[in-house]
Amino acid sequence: MMTPTVREVCAEVLGRATPSPKERERVVTLAEELENRVERAAKEAGVRAEVRVEGSVAKDTWLSGEPDIDIFIRVPTTMPPTAFRTTLLEVARKATEGYRRVERFAEHPYLEAVTDSIRVNIVPCYQTKPGEWISATDRTPFHTDYVKPRLDEALRGEIRLLKRFMKGTMTYGAEIKVGGFSGYLCELLVLSNDSFLNVLRVFADWGERRAIDYEGYYRGREAEAKKIFEEPLIVVDPVDRGRNAASAVRRERLDEFISAARAFLSRPSLTFFYPPETKALPTERLADAVKKRGSALVFVRFGRVKAVPDILWGQLYKTQRSLRKMIQRHGFGVIRDRAWSDEGNVNMLIFELEQRFLTPVRKHLGPPIGKRAECERFLQKHVASPNTVSGPRVEAGRWVVETRRRCVDVVDLLYERLRDGGRGAGVAELISKVIPNTLEVRVNEDISELYSASHEFAGFLTEYLEGRPKWLRETYA
Amino acid sequence: MMTPTVREVCAEVLGRATPSPKERERVVTLAEELENRVERAAKEAGVRAEVRVEGSVAKDTWLSGEPDIDIFIRVPTTMPPTAFRTTLLEVARKATEGYRRVERFAEHPYLEAVTDSIRVNIVPCYQTKPGEWISATDRTPFHTDYVKPRLDEALRGEIRLLKRFMKGTMTYGAEIKVGGFSGYLCELLVLSNDSFLNVLRVFADWGERRAIDYEGYYRGREAEAKKIFEEPLIVVDPVDRGRNAASAVRRERLDEFISAARAFLSRPSLTFFYPPETKALPTERLADAVKKRGSALVFVRFGRVKAVPDILWGQLYKTQRSLRKMIQRHGFGVIRDRAWSDEGNVNMLIFELEQRFLTPVRKHLGPPIGKRAECERFLQKHVASPNTVSGPRVEAGRWVVETRRRCVDVVDLLYERLRDGGRGAGVAELISKVIPNTLEVRVNEDISELYSASHEFAGFLTEYLEGRPKWLRETYA
C-alpha cells in the first residue's frame, strides 16, 4: 500500500466529517424546534429573553455524526442571580419535557438533554455589553457573531479538518479532564492561519512561547501580552482582549498537538483523524503483562464524588499531584501517574512505582560540619536512637546516618496517610469526604476484577500500558 | 562513675604515653647503635655520607610502646640518581643484616627493618640547600633541626597528647591509606597553638578554610596562601614556604578531627585516646545482621597487587571511585562504599547498595519538544524498538520512554564490566592486571568464609556495620 499524500488524507477526512445535506437539515430542524420550545416556555414563565442557537451548529462547523446543539437563553442584566439560577433552569426543563436530562452546575447552571441521540445544551446567559461580562457564558453569543460572518464553505471545511485532527489525537476539548483545544479556539486558529495545514505548520515549528492575536490588539506589544497571560498557549480572544481563548490548554496537550502536527506533515495518515479503537488486553493476560513490566502499578480507588465533571476532574488532578509528591517524599520512585474516573461510582488514581517495597534502611543527611550546634543536636538525636542502623559518621562534609524506615510498603503508607481522608496529605476536599468509607488500594493484577467488569477501564489500562499516542503506533512502527 | 575532667584525662594519657627513662634509654641506645652501623657500612662502601637519627626519636616526641626509629643517610647532591637508588640501599641492607627486612619503593626507595619489635626505617636523602630539594625526603633533616630546639618537656607532652588523640580517633597518619595528620604536622600544630587543648579548641571552632602559618610567610596575604594551596587544611611548612605540611590531610579526616575535638571538649573521656578494641560479630550472626539491615552489601574481591602500600591504596581508592560512579550510572543507589586490603593476598572494594536488583523497566528522558530534529530521531529509535516497554509519550515538555534495562543485577553488571580488567570502567592500571584472573563478586553473607578466616576483616566489617567513630559509642550513647 502506498503512503497517501497530505492532500489525499485531507480530502478523505473532509468527505467523512462534513455533514450531508440530509443530516444537516435534520439537525437544523431539531435546533429550530428546540429554539421555539424554549422561547415558548420563557414566554409562559413571563421571562423576557432572547433565545438563540449558538456554537458549532450555529456556525455550521460541527462534525458529521456528532452534533452538539447549544440553545442560549439570553436575559437582561437586570435579572437577579437567584432568578437566573432557578427560573431559567425551570424554563429549560419545561422545554425539554420527555427528554433524558441532566442538570449541570459547575460555576454555571445549565441543562443537558439528549434526543434522537443528539445532545442538547440549554444554557442561560446575560445580554451584556462586551467586556461587562457577568456570567461565564455571556461571551458565547459574541463569539458566534464574530466567527459566523468571517467563514465560507472552504474555511468551514478547514475547521472541520482541525477539529477532527484534534479529536483523533486526543487534544480536543477545553474541559478540565482534557485541558485541550475548544471548538472556538479551532475556529480562531484557522481564521488566523487560513487553513488546517497552515495551523499544523505553525505548531510544528513552535519555538518559544508565542501569542496569536488575530485582531492585533497587542501589535507591537507582544512581550506585554506574554506577561499578561501566563498559560503555555496564548490566543487573544477577538471579542475580549483581556481573555486568552486558549487558557484551558495545558502544556501536555499543546506538546502533543505540536508532536502530532509534525508527525502528520511527514507521515500523513488517516490514523491521526480516525484512530483505531483500542482492543483491551484479555483479562487473563493482564497479570502476565504487568509482571513482565516489573514495576508496581498501585491503584488508589474510591467511590462516587458528588460533583459535576469539571469539579470532579479538578479534584482528581489536585489529589493526584499531592499524593505523587507525598509518595516521592517517602522515597518511592514514581515512573508515571494518572487519574481515571467513570464519572460515576468508580474513581481511581494510578501510581506506577519502581517498586512497591523500599529498602528498610535509609541514608539520612545531617548538618554540615561547619554548623556546630546543629551537629551536636544531630548526634544527641541519632547515636542512641533505636532507629539508627549505622552511623552517624562524617561523609562529604556532613554528618550522615542510616536509619530504619518507618514505612517500606507503599500500600501501608497510603492507607496510613489516607485513613482520615488525607487532607494532611493534600487530598482535595470533596475526595477526602468519600475516602474514609470507600478507599481501596490495589497493586498490579489485584485490579483484574474491575478490569474484567469495566470495558472502559480495561481500554484505559491497555492504553496506559502501551503509553503512547495512538498515531505513533502506525506511523513510526 | 563520675565523668572525668579534661585535665584529669590529659594527665592520665600523659602518664601512659610518655616513655619511661628505661624505655627511652633502650630506644636511644638502639638508635645510636644503628646510626653507627649505617655509618660504618657507608664508609665500607666508599660513600661520603652524613648519617643522622631523624623523626620522633630524634625530637623525643614518640609515644611509649610505639617508637619508630628513622635513620637518614644524607649524601651530597653530586651523587647520581642510579647510585642513590642502588648503593645506598646496599648500605642499608648491610647495616641491618640479621634483621627482618622489607625494601620499600614508593616514589622513594628505603628499607624497613624490625628488631626487638621496634620498627627501623633507613632512608636515603640528599644534602640540599632549603628549597633546592631533589628527593622527597630531603626536607626531613630540616624539619628535625627546626622543631627540636623549639621544644621543651612540656611541649613534648602536648605533642604526645595530640598524637595519641589522633591515633585514638583514627585521624593519624599521612599515608595514602589514611589521609590524616603526620607527626611533623602534630608538632607544628602544637607549636602554633601552645598546647594540645588549644589545638582542639581551634579545630572545634573551625569555620571557613584557614591557613596556619607559624613563620608568618604569608602575613597579610592569607587569601593568596589559600589560592596557592588547594587542600582542605593548610599549614605552611616553616622550612619551605611553598609546601603545605598538611597536604596529605583529606577532607574526611579533617572533619572527623574537628568532630572529635568538639566531642572531647564537651564530653572528656579516655576513649578518644585509647578506644576499646572492636569485638567482631560472631560469624553465625553475620547473616542475620546483614539481613536485618535490608540493603545489599556487594564485595568486589581480587588478589595480590604488586605495589607498596601507598601505591596500592591509591589504586584502590581510584578504582573505588570509578566503580561507584559506574554503578550509580546504571541506576543503583549506593549508600556507602569502602576499600579494604590486608596489603597482601586479599583486596576488596565494598559497595553497599539499596538493592542488588533494579526494576526491569527504566524511564528514559528524551529531547525537549522544542528540538524538532532530535524528537524525530528519538521517535524513530524507540517506537519500534524491542526494548521499549511503554511510550514514547510527552511528559513535562519532553519525549520520554520506558525501556527494558539491559542489566538488572549488580553482580552481572560487575562481572560484565570487569571481565577484561575494567580499564573502560575506570579500574586503576595495576588492579586491572590482577582482576581477570582473581575477581570474585560476593553479596551479603556470601562473604562469611573470608569473615571467619580473617580476624582483621571480621573486625573491619563489624566496624563498617556499626559505621560510627568509636568515640561516639560511649560518649553520646
CSV table of C-alpha atoms in Angstrom, one decimal, chain A residues 4-14 158 161 195-198 201 264-265 268-269 273:
chain,number,residue,atom,x,y,z
A,4,PRO,CA,-1.2,8.6,0.9
A,5,THR,CA,-0.3,12.3,0.5
A,6,VAL,CA,-1.4,15.0,2.9
A,7,ARG,CA,-3.9,16.3,0.3
A,8,GLU,CA,-5.4,12.8,-0.2
A,9,VAL,CA,-5.9,12.3,3.5
A,10,CYS,CA,-7.5,15.7,4.0
A,11,ALA,CA,-9.9,15.1,1.1
A,12,GLU,CA,-10.9,11.8,2.6
A,13,VAL,CA,-11.4,13.3,6.0
A,14,LEU,CA,-13.4,16.2,4.7
A,158,GLU,CA,-10.6,23.6,7.3
A,161,LEU,CA,-10.3,19.1,9.5
A,195,SER,CA,-6.0,26.7,6.5
A,196,PHE,CA,-5.8,23.5,8.5
A,197,LEU,CA,-2.3,22.7,7.1
A,198,ASN,CA,-1.0,26.2,7.9
A,201,ARG,CA,2.9,24.1,10.1
A,264,PHE,CA,1.3,14.1,10.3
A,265,LEU,CA,3.1,16.5,8.0
A,268,PRO,CA,0.3,11.6,6.6
A,269,SER,CA,-2.3,9.0,7.6
A,273,PHE,CA,-8.2,11.7,12.5
